[in-house]
PDB file of C-alpha atoms in Angstrom:
ATOM      1  CA  ASN A   1      -7.038 -45.302 -68.185  1.00 68.00           C
ATOM      2  CA  ALA A   2      -8.890 -43.341 -65.694  1.00 79.00           C
ATOM      3  CA  GLY A   3      -6.112 -40.415 -65.396  1.00 92.00           C
ATOM      4  CA  VAL A   4      -6.482 -38.725 -61.802  1.00 95.00           C
ATOM      5  CA  THR A   5      -9.193 -39.871 -59.831  1.00 95.00           C
ATOM      6  CA  GLN A   6     -10.725 -38.094 -56.483  1.00 96.00           C
ATOM      7  CA  THR A   7     -12.632 -39.307 -53.630  1.00 96.00           C
ATOM      8  CA  PRO A   8     -15.219 -37.908 -52.398  1.00 96.00           C
ATOM      9  CA  LYS A   9     -16.922 -35.335 -55.054  1.00 95.00           C
ATOM     10  CA  PHE A  10     -18.463 -33.394 -52.400  1.00 96.00           C
ATOM     11  CA  GLN A  11     -18.317 -33.359 -48.506  1.00 96.00           C
ATOM     12  CA  VAL A  12     -20.077 -31.724 -45.406  1.00 97.00           C
ATOM     13  CA  LEU A  13     -17.964 -31.180 -42.165  1.00 96.00           C
ATOM     14  CA  LYS A  14     -18.678 -29.505 -39.161  1.00 97.00           C
ATOM     15  CA  THR A  15     -16.089 -27.336 -37.625  1.00 97.00           C
ATOM     16  CA  GLY A  16     -13.145 -29.202 -35.816  1.00 97.00           C
ATOM     17  CA  GLN A  17     -14.117 -32.578 -37.503  1.00 97.00           C
ATOM     18  CA  SER A  18     -11.389 -34.258 -39.768  1.00 96.00           C
ATOM     19  CA  MET A  19     -11.295 -35.993 -42.802  1.00 96.00           C
ATOM     20  CA  THR A  20      -8.992 -37.306 -45.827  1.00 97.00           C
ATOM     21  CA  LEU A  21      -9.330 -36.428 -49.278  1.00 98.00           C
ATOM     22  CA  GLN A  22      -8.342 -39.204 -51.520  1.00 97.00           C
ATOM     23  CA  CYS A  23      -6.285 -38.921 -54.931  1.00 97.00           C
ATOM     24  CA  ALA A  24      -4.908 -41.399 -57.045  1.00 97.00           C
ATOM     25  CA  GLN A  25      -3.696 -41.384 -60.749  1.00 96.00           C
ATOM     26  CA  ASP A  26      -2.559 -44.291 -62.832  1.00 95.00           C
ATOM     27  CA  MET A  27      -0.343 -42.477 -65.514  1.00 93.00           C
ATOM     28  CA  ASN A  28       2.689 -43.697 -63.709  1.00 93.00           C
ATOM     29  CA  HIS A  29       3.713 -40.088 -62.919  1.00 92.00           C
ATOM     30  CA  ASN A  30       6.437 -38.985 -60.533  1.00 91.00           C
ATOM     31  CA  SER A  31       5.007 -35.867 -58.907  1.00 92.00           C
ATOM     32  CA  MET A  32       1.584 -35.130 -57.268  1.00 93.00           C
ATOM     33  CA  TYR A  33       0.013 -32.054 -56.116  1.00 94.00           C
ATOM     34  CA  TRP A  34      -2.886 -30.620 -53.854  1.00 97.00           C
ATOM     35  CA  TYR A  35      -4.440 -27.256 -54.645  1.00 96.00           C
ATOM     36  CA  ARG A  36      -7.291 -25.394 -53.438  1.00 96.00           C
ATOM     37  CA  GLN A  37      -9.542 -23.286 -55.581  1.00 92.00           C
ATOM     38  CA  ASP A  38     -11.329 -19.928 -54.098  1.00 91.00           C
ATOM     39  CA  PRO A  39     -13.136 -17.392 -56.112  1.00 83.00           C
ATOM     40  CA  GLY A  40     -10.742 -14.958 -57.475  1.00 80.00           C
ATOM     41  CA  MET A  41      -7.737 -16.432 -56.138  1.00 83.00           C
ATOM     42  CA  GLY A  42      -7.180 -18.959 -58.754  1.00 84.00           C
ATOM     43  CA  LEU A  43      -5.426 -22.059 -57.468  1.00 90.00           C
ATOM     44  CA  ARG A  44      -2.897 -22.372 -54.837  1.00 93.00           C
ATOM     45  CA  LEU A  45      -0.865 -25.249 -53.939  1.00 93.00           C
ATOM     46  CA  ILE A  46      -1.073 -26.460 -50.717  1.00 96.00           C
ATOM     47  CA  TYR A  47       1.353 -29.228 -50.823  1.00 96.00           C
ATOM     48  CA  TYR A  48       3.502 -31.404 -53.439  1.00 94.00           C
ATOM     49  CA  SER A  49       5.172 -34.580 -53.667  1.00 94.00           C
ATOM     50  CA  ALA A  50       8.217 -34.581 -56.139  1.00 89.00           C
ATOM     51  CA  SER A  51       8.675 -38.391 -55.933  1.00 89.00           C
ATOM     52  CA  GLU A  52       7.413 -41.345 -54.191  1.00 90.00           C
ATOM     53  CA  GLY A  53       8.447 -41.021 -50.405  1.00 89.00           C
ATOM     54  CA  THR A  54       8.947 -36.947 -50.314  1.00 92.00           C
ATOM     55  CA  THR A  55       6.458 -34.296 -49.508  1.00 95.00           C
ATOM     56  CA  ASP A  56       6.929 -30.309 -49.229  1.00 94.00           C
ATOM     57  CA  LYS A  57       4.960 -27.307 -48.228  1.00 95.00           C
ATOM     58  CA  GLY A  58       3.459 -25.331 -51.152  1.00 93.00           C
ATOM     59  CA  GLU A  59       1.930 -21.588 -50.614  1.00 91.00           C
ATOM     60  CA  VAL A  60      -0.797 -22.446 -48.288  1.00 95.00           C
ATOM     61  CA  PRO A  61       0.013 -25.482 -46.090  1.00 97.00           C
ATOM     62  CA  ASN A  62      -1.346 -24.486 -42.574  1.00 96.00           C
ATOM     63  CA  GLY A  63      -4.113 -26.780 -41.504  1.00 96.00           C
ATOM     64  CA  TYR A  64      -2.968 -29.561 -43.725  1.00 97.00           C
ATOM     65  CA  ASN A  65      -0.948 -32.720 -43.912  1.00 97.00           C
ATOM     66  CA  VAL A  66      -0.524 -34.893 -46.840  1.00 97.00           C
ATOM     67  CA  SER A  67       0.884 -38.738 -47.283  1.00 97.00           C
ATOM     68  CA  ARG A  68       2.375 -39.968 -50.608  1.00 96.00           C
ATOM     69  CA  LEU A  69       1.038 -43.468 -49.784  1.00 88.00           C
ATOM     70  CA  ASN A  70       2.910 -45.234 -52.860  1.00 95.00           C
ATOM     71  CA  LYS A  71       3.570 -43.844 -56.289  1.00 95.00           C
ATOM     72  CA  ARG A  72      -0.237 -43.627 -57.426  1.00 96.00           C
ATOM     73  CA  GLU A  73      -1.981 -42.321 -54.155  1.00 97.00           C
ATOM     74  CA  PHE A  74      -1.543 -39.032 -52.306  1.00 97.00           C
ATOM     75  CA  SER A  75      -3.960 -38.023 -49.758  1.00 97.00           C
ATOM     76  CA  LEU A  76      -4.514 -35.013 -48.041  1.00 98.00           C
ATOM     77  CA  ARG A  77      -5.973 -34.700 -44.342  1.00 98.00           C
ATOM     78  CA  LEU A  78      -7.610 -32.047 -42.368  1.00 96.00           C
ATOM     79  CA  GLU A  79      -7.004 -32.667 -38.983  1.00 93.00           C
ATOM     80  CA  SER A  80      -9.546 -29.977 -37.395  1.00 96.00           C
ATOM     81  CA  ALA A  81     -11.744 -28.530 -40.377  1.00 96.00           C
ATOM     82  CA  ALA A  82     -12.160 -24.520 -40.102  1.00 97.00           C
ATOM     83  CA  PRO A  83     -14.949 -22.695 -42.273  1.00 96.00           C
ATOM     84  CA  SER A  84     -11.627 -21.055 -43.863  1.00 96.00           C
ATOM     85  CA  GLN A  85     -10.992 -24.441 -45.399  1.00 97.00           C
ATOM     86  CA  THR A  86     -14.294 -23.952 -47.446  1.00 97.00           C
ATOM     87  CA  SER A  87     -13.159 -24.739 -50.846  1.00 97.00           C
ATOM     88  CA  VAL A  88     -12.839 -26.402 -54.076  1.00 94.00           C
ATOM     89  CA  TYR A  89      -9.612 -29.200 -53.904  1.00 97.00           C
ATOM     90  CA  PHE A  90      -7.938 -30.322 -56.850  1.00 95.00           C
ATOM     91  CA  CYS A  91      -5.158 -33.216 -57.116  1.00 96.00           C
ATOM     92  CA  ALA A  92      -3.034 -33.173 -60.138  1.00 94.00           C
ATOM     93  CA  SER A  93       0.029 -35.055 -61.084  1.00 93.00           C
ATOM     94  CA  SER A  94       2.970 -34.542 -63.740  1.00 90.00           C
ATOM     95  CA  VAL A  95       5.578 -36.583 -65.302  1.00 87.00           C
ATOM     96  CA  GLY A  96       8.310 -34.718 -63.258  1.00 77.00           C
ATOM     97  CA  LEU A  97       8.669 -31.674 -60.926  1.00 71.00           C
ATOM     98  CA  ALA A  98       6.109 -29.068 -62.425  1.00 62.00           C
ATOM     99  CA  GLY A  99       5.688 -31.724 -65.470  1.00 57.00           C
ATOM    100  CA  ALA A 100       7.351 -31.908 -68.766  1.00 56.00           C
ATOM    101  CA  LEU A 101       7.345 -28.303 -69.559  1.00 58.00           C
ATOM    102  CA  GLY A 102       4.589 -27.660 -67.224  1.00 65.00           C
ATOM    103  CA  THR A 103       1.931 -30.108 -68.213  1.00 84.00           C
ATOM    104  CA  GLN A 104       0.010 -31.483 -64.794  1.00 89.00           C
ATOM    105  CA  TYR A 105      -3.366 -33.529 -65.157  1.00 91.00           C
ATOM    106  CA  PHE A 106      -5.921 -32.623 -62.939  1.00 93.00           C
ATOM    107  CA  GLY A 107      -8.674 -34.961 -61.168  1.00 94.00           C
ATOM    108  CA  PRO A 108     -12.366 -33.309 -61.024  1.00 92.00           C
ATOM    109  CA  GLY A 109     -12.298 -31.955 -57.731  1.00 94.00           C
ATOM    110  CA  THR A 110     -13.596 -32.198 -54.315  1.00 96.00           C
ATOM    111  CA  ARG A 111     -16.054 -29.556 -53.004  1.00 95.00           C
ATOM    112  CA  LEU A 112     -15.545 -29.208 -49.224  1.00 97.00           C
ATOM    113  CA  LEU A 113     -18.243 -27.283 -47.251  1.00 97.00           C
ATOM    114  CA  VAL A 114     -17.249 -26.837 -43.623  1.00 97.00           C
ATOM    115  CA  LEU A 115     -20.125 -25.323 -41.281  1.00 96.00           C
TER     116      LEU A 115
ATOM    117  CA  GLY B   1       7.873 -14.677 -56.776  1.00 78.00           C
ATOM    118  CA  ASP B   2       7.124 -14.977 -60.331  1.00 84.00           C
ATOM    119  CA  SER B   3       3.289 -14.295 -61.043  1.00 89.00           C
ATOM    120  CA  VAL B   4       0.694 -13.808 -63.500  1.00 92.00           C
ATOM    121  CA  THR B   5      -2.173 -11.151 -63.737  1.00 93.00           C
ATOM    122  CA  GLN B   6      -5.079 -11.892 -66.046  1.00 92.00           C
ATOM    123  CA  MET B   7      -8.068  -9.868 -67.135  1.00 83.00           C
ATOM    124  CA  GLU B   8     -11.100  -9.947 -64.875  1.00 80.00           C
ATOM    125  CA  GLY B   9     -14.211 -11.422 -65.675  1.00 82.00           C
ATOM    126  CA  PRO B  10     -16.891 -12.425 -66.480  1.00 93.00           C
ATOM    127  CA  VAL B  11     -16.855 -12.162 -69.894  1.00 95.00           C
ATOM    128  CA  THR B  12     -20.091 -12.671 -72.110  1.00 96.00           C
ATOM    129  CA  LEU B  13     -20.029 -13.094 -75.816  1.00 96.00           C
ATOM    130  CA  SER B  14     -22.121 -14.056 -78.683  1.00 97.00           C
ATOM    131  CA  GLU B  15     -21.155 -17.140 -80.664  1.00 97.00           C
ATOM    132  CA  GLU B  16     -18.935 -16.344 -83.515  1.00 96.00           C
ATOM    133  CA  ALA B  17     -17.410 -13.276 -81.581  1.00 97.00           C
ATOM    134  CA  PHE B  18     -13.884 -12.538 -80.990  1.00 97.00           C
ATOM    135  CA  LEU B  19     -12.443 -13.455 -77.647  1.00 97.00           C
ATOM    136  CA  THR B  20      -9.319 -11.875 -76.147  1.00 96.00           C
ATOM    137  CA  ILE B  21      -8.360 -12.472 -72.515  1.00 97.00           C
ATOM    138  CA  ASN B  22      -5.153 -10.530 -71.540  1.00 96.00           C
ATOM    139  CA  CYS B  23      -2.333 -12.161 -69.400  1.00 97.00           C
ATOM    140  CA  THR B  24       0.469 -10.523 -68.243  1.00 96.00           C
ATOM    141  CA  TYR B  25       3.380 -12.021 -66.176  1.00 95.00           C
ATOM    142  CA  THR B  26       6.310 -10.848 -63.958  1.00 93.00           C
ATOM    143  CA  ALA B  27       9.494 -12.782 -63.680  1.00 90.00           C
ATOM    144  CA  THR B  28      12.999 -12.729 -63.077  1.00 86.00           C
ATOM    145  CA  GLY B  29      13.846 -14.905 -66.079  1.00 83.00           C
ATOM    146  CA  TYR B  30      11.909 -16.150 -69.280  1.00 85.00           C
ATOM    147  CA  PRO B  31       9.473 -19.048 -67.874  1.00 90.00           C
ATOM    148  CA  SER B  32       7.188 -21.454 -69.707  1.00 91.00           C
ATOM    149  CA  LEU B  33       3.560 -19.937 -70.079  1.00 94.00           C
ATOM    150  CA  PHE B  34       0.717 -21.769 -69.868  1.00 94.00           C
ATOM    151  CA  TRP B  35      -3.075 -21.381 -70.659  1.00 96.00           C
ATOM    152  CA  TYR B  36      -5.690 -24.016 -68.814  1.00 96.00           C
ATOM    153  CA  VAL B  37      -9.210 -24.393 -69.405  1.00 96.00           C
ATOM    154  CA  GLN B  38     -11.756 -25.738 -66.859  1.00 93.00           C
ATOM    155  CA  TYR B  39     -15.045 -26.581 -68.153  1.00 94.00           C
ATOM    156  CA  PRO B  40     -18.169 -26.790 -66.029  1.00 89.00           C
ATOM    157  CA  GLY B  41     -17.792 -29.488 -63.229  1.00 85.00           C
ATOM    158  CA  GLU B  42     -14.459 -30.598 -64.241  1.00 87.00           C
ATOM    159  CA  GLY B  43     -10.608 -30.327 -63.393  1.00 89.00           C
ATOM    160  CA  LEU B  44      -8.367 -28.023 -65.309  1.00 91.00           C
ATOM    161  CA  GLN B  45      -6.808 -29.331 -68.623  1.00 93.00           C
ATOM    162  CA  LEU B  46      -4.046 -28.018 -70.550  1.00 93.00           C
ATOM    163  CA  LEU B  47      -4.963 -25.787 -73.560  1.00 96.00           C
ATOM    164  CA  LEU B  48      -1.906 -24.468 -74.955  1.00 96.00           C
ATOM    165  CA  LYS B  49       1.872 -23.765 -73.933  1.00 94.00           C
ATOM    166  CA  ALA B  50       4.867 -21.452 -75.051  1.00 94.00           C
ATOM    167  CA  THR B  51       8.570 -22.299 -73.640  1.00 90.00           C
ATOM    168  CA  LYS B  52      10.205 -19.250 -74.951  1.00 90.00           C
ATOM    169  CA  ALA B  53       9.884 -15.580 -76.388  1.00 91.00           C
ATOM    170  CA  ASP B  54       8.170 -15.245 -79.819  1.00 94.00           C
ATOM    171  CA  ASP B  55       6.708 -18.803 -79.550  1.00 94.00           C
ATOM    172  CA  LYS B  56       2.867 -19.181 -80.534  1.00 96.00           C
ATOM    173  CA  GLY B  57       0.855 -21.845 -78.838  1.00 96.00           C
ATOM    174  CA  SER B  58      -2.371 -23.206 -80.142  1.00 97.00           C
ATOM    175  CA  ASN B  59      -5.059 -25.828 -79.851  1.00 96.00           C
ATOM    176  CA  LYS B  60      -9.223 -25.884 -80.576  1.00 95.00           C
ATOM    177  CA  GLY B  61      -8.411 -22.594 -82.484  1.00 97.00           C
ATOM    178  CA  PHE B  62      -7.257 -20.657 -79.522  1.00 98.00           C
ATOM    179  CA  GLU B  63      -3.856 -18.815 -79.819  1.00 98.00           C
ATOM    180  CA  ALA B  64      -1.445 -17.161 -77.808  1.00 98.00           C
ATOM    181  CA  THR B  65       1.931 -15.577 -78.594  1.00 97.00           C
ATOM    182  CA  TYR B  66       4.934 -15.194 -75.793  1.00 96.00           C
ATOM    183  CA  ARG B  67       5.715 -11.742 -75.901  1.00 96.00           C
ATOM    184  CA  LYS B  68       8.949 -10.982 -73.828  1.00 93.00           C
ATOM    185  CA  GLU B  69       8.906  -7.009 -74.864  1.00 94.00           C
ATOM    186  CA  THR B  70       5.501  -6.730 -73.279  1.00 95.00           C
ATOM    187  CA  THR B  71       5.624  -9.263 -70.575  1.00 95.00           C
ATOM    188  CA  SER B  72       2.255 -10.785 -71.989  1.00 96.00           C
ATOM    189  CA  PHE B  73       0.925 -14.125 -73.334  1.00 97.00           C
ATOM    190  CA  HIS B  74      -2.872 -13.125 -74.287  1.00 97.00           C
ATOM    191  CA  LEU B  75      -5.326 -15.624 -75.382  1.00 98.00           C
ATOM    192  CA  GLU B  76      -7.495 -14.869 -78.303  1.00 98.00           C
ATOM    193  CA  LYS B  77      -9.985 -17.067 -80.688  1.00 98.00           C
ATOM    194  CA  GLY B  78     -11.401 -15.671 -83.816  1.00 96.00           C
ATOM    195  CA  SER B  79     -14.954 -17.453 -83.280  1.00 95.00           C
ATOM    196  CA  VAL B  80     -16.372 -18.807 -80.468  1.00 97.00           C
ATOM    197  CA  GLN B  81     -18.930 -21.527 -79.642  1.00 97.00           C
ATOM    198  CA  VAL B  82     -21.180 -22.041 -77.066  1.00 97.00           C
ATOM    199  CA  SER B  83     -18.777 -25.058 -75.928  1.00 96.00           C
ATOM    200  CA  ASP B  84     -16.133 -22.575 -75.320  1.00 97.00           C
ATOM    201  CA  SER B  85     -17.770 -21.548 -72.128  1.00 97.00           C
ATOM    202  CA  ALA B  86     -15.583 -22.240 -69.168  1.00 97.00           C
ATOM    203  CA  VAL B  87     -13.076 -20.856 -66.942  1.00 94.00           C
ATOM    204  CA  TYR B  88      -9.504 -19.972 -68.603  1.00 96.00           C
ATOM    205  CA  PHE B  89      -6.642 -19.811 -66.279  1.00 95.00           C
ATOM    206  CA  CYS B  90      -3.103 -18.131 -67.381  1.00 95.00           C
ATOM    207  CA  ALA B  91      -0.102 -20.051 -65.979  1.00 94.00           C
ATOM    208  CA  LEU B  92       3.612 -19.959 -65.325  1.00 91.00           C
ATOM    209  CA  ARG B  93       6.191 -22.286 -64.256  1.00 88.00           C
ATOM    210  CA  ASP B  94       7.837 -20.846 -61.414  1.00 78.00           C
ATOM    211  CA  ASP B  95      10.909 -23.368 -60.365  1.00 75.00           C
ATOM    212  CA  TYR B  96       9.008 -26.653 -58.911  1.00 74.00           C
ATOM    213  CA  LYS B  97       5.285 -25.191 -59.372  1.00 81.00           C
ATOM    214  CA  LEU B  98       2.720 -23.457 -61.681  1.00 87.00           C
ATOM    215  CA  SER B  99       1.611 -20.370 -60.623  1.00 89.00           C
ATOM    216  CA  PHE B 100      -2.028 -19.407 -61.770  1.00 91.00           C
ATOM    217  CA  GLY B 101      -3.886 -16.368 -62.353  1.00 92.00           C
ATOM    218  CA  ALA B 102      -7.288 -15.765 -60.889  1.00 92.00           C
ATOM    219  CA  GLY B 103      -9.135 -17.140 -63.631  1.00 93.00           C
ATOM    220  CA  THR B 104     -11.621 -15.426 -66.208  1.00 94.00           C
ATOM    221  CA  THR B 105     -15.058 -16.949 -66.667  1.00 94.00           C
ATOM    222  CA  VAL B 106     -16.243 -16.921 -70.172  1.00 97.00           C
ATOM    223  CA  THR B 107     -20.070 -17.564 -71.267  1.00 97.00           C
ATOM    224  CA  VAL B 108     -20.835 -17.962 -74.660  1.00 97.00           C
ATOM    225  CA  ARG B 109     -24.432 -17.265 -75.858  1.00 97.00           C
ATOM    226  CA  ALA B 110     -26.198 -19.168 -78.743  1.00 95.00           C
TER     227      ALA B 110
END
């Protein structure tokens, strides 16, 4: 039981390049989330998926797209990376939206550097 | 929208010292409150939670009490260990999402 897995762990991009961050969970959770973590700002929600087949914008969706490929997988795409997207990205999942009483399970994160 | 504010760090303590991290919230109702912890190189994990006023959440020697009158959910531990070195996040459930504070970095020295 791996929980929430993310790939890659670390990535360096040049401005304008594109990439997809992958996330998968094996807990049969309905809801999945993408956050970014920046110093002094905590975690901010980029996109979320309440259930398979649905996605919605969070607080900071600009510059990102997502795909809920199936119940297990939720990917985050940067179409044209910008230095402002340098951050640590976390995927999370929960039984239902915002989790059973708020419990979300997080992956180990992807550290992205955009030059 | 609803939000949380937590004390800024970093906080450096000696082993066996008492730890308090302050967290206050702003909300229109009575949201569920949480503390998440992030150990070095890892993702966040739930430390404890409280769902209504006067509830006390506890785990791993940490405690926090949901105080409606002061809109607070301060985290405390009586005797910290080096293994408690981590970043601690206060959070509340705001409708469909969790809203996190900025995080407090705690370092415990042997």
